[in-house]
Amino acid sequence: MSLPGVLLPEASAVDARDVIASLRVEGFARVGRVIDEPLLAVLRERADQIMLGERTIPGLFFQHDAASGRYEDLPYGEGWVGPSRSYRKIEKLERDEAFRALIENALFERLVRAVLPGEVTLYRAVLFNKAPKASSPLPWHQDGGRFWGLDRDPEIQIWTALDDAPPHGGCLEVLPRSHAGGLATPLGGVVPREHLDRERADARAVQLPARAGEVILIHNMLWHRSGPNEGDAPRRAFTVCYLDAATRCLRTKRAPRRFEPVFARAERAPNTPE
Ligand SMILES: O=C(O)CCC(=O)C(=O)O
């Protein structure tokens, strides 16, 4: 199948230096609505086909949402448990050529290159799905630390709304500038309550509602979360974490992961139109 184009014409006007400056200061940056609707439609359809078992891609990782709607009750280690539109998380989507086209598009390359000028690999490419009225919240967390099993913490993730993500529909929420403090705990992941209270994170949370096709950069150390989807439509978002190719996997229980190359060393001058 030939895929539709990825980017809207507006993408070529994005100033990567401005966006990355904002990522560094605030810990997040809004890139704007830059992904074209025909590709979004393909990605949404694929997400549904994958969840329903109508499209099989070997090696995907699935996590179903908790029937109770509580994060604490999420199932672990079960994988695909049958056709359902309530999978919360699907990983390894770089194995699908339509998601891969989004991962490798020229704008994302330009943004990533402004942070990682050398060879770039992929840590993860994940769909976060929030089924209407049947999804759990994702608590305040950071994307790094021992939990991630790397010899250094990554610093750039690109989040794309495949559907509208309105304030009560499970949009991202961030604590601006929280990345500057580094890891809350050496383990990383969920930020403990005493840290949240000390920083008054709940009171200072900033919601980032997004339209389908909008792209937001998230620094891995930023405290971020998302609520349940109380709306009537699905909220699917795709997030990609890029690595400096020198990053090594530290896990010892199994063979260390080898991260897949996505961008070779820069060939194009920064800010060349895509
Ligand atoms: O889309 C979401 O709800 C959460 C995304 C997230 O936590 C991430 O991209 O790191």
PDB file of C-alpha atoms in Angstrom, residues 44 48 51 85 128-133 162-166 169 229 231-237:
ATOM      1  CA  ARG A  44      -6.017   5.494  13.644  1.00  0.00           C
ATOM      2  CA  ASP A  48      -7.832  -0.160  15.750  1.00  0.00           C
ATOM      3  CA  MET A  51      -6.143  -3.853  18.832  1.00  0.00           C
ATOM      4  CA  ARG A  85     -10.505  -1.160  21.780  1.00  0.00           C
ATOM      5  CA  PHE A 128      -1.112   5.507  24.278  1.00  0.00           C
ATOM      6  CA  ASN A 129      -4.804   4.830  23.834  1.00  0.00           C
ATOM      7  CA  LYS A 130      -7.608   6.058  26.056  1.00  0.00           C
ATOM      8  CA  ALA A 131     -10.921   4.459  25.198  1.00  0.00           C
ATOM      9  CA  PRO A 132     -13.914   6.727  25.853  1.00  0.00           C
ATOM     10  CA  LYS A 133     -15.189   6.401  29.444  1.00  0.00           C
ATOM     11  CA  LEU A 162      -3.889  11.076  16.462  1.00  0.00           C
ATOM     12  CA  ASP A 163      -7.283  12.238  17.790  1.00  0.00           C
ATOM     13  CA  ASP A 164      -8.302  15.461  19.500  1.00  0.00           C
ATOM     14  CA  ALA A 165      -7.191  15.352  23.131  1.00  0.00           C
ATOM     15  CA  PRO A 166      -9.358  17.922  24.939  1.00  0.00           C
ATOM     16  CA  GLY A 169     -10.557  13.789  27.149  1.00  0.00           C
ATOM     17  CA  ASN A 229     -10.863  10.059  28.843  1.00  0.00           C
ATOM     18  CA  GLY A 231     -15.324  12.166  26.419  1.00  0.00           C
ATOM     19  CA  ASP A 232     -17.234  10.135  23.842  1.00  0.00           C
ATOM     20  CA  ALA A 233     -14.422   9.576  21.344  1.00  0.00           C
ATOM     21  CA  PRO A 234     -11.148   7.633  21.579  1.00  0.00           C
ATOM     22  CA  ARG A 235      -7.972   9.521  22.453  1.00  0.00           C
ATOM     23  CA  ARG A 236      -5.031   7.911  20.697  1.00  0.00           C
ATOM     24  CA  ALA A 237      -1.570   9.451  20.805  1.00  0.00           C
TER      25      ALA A 237
END
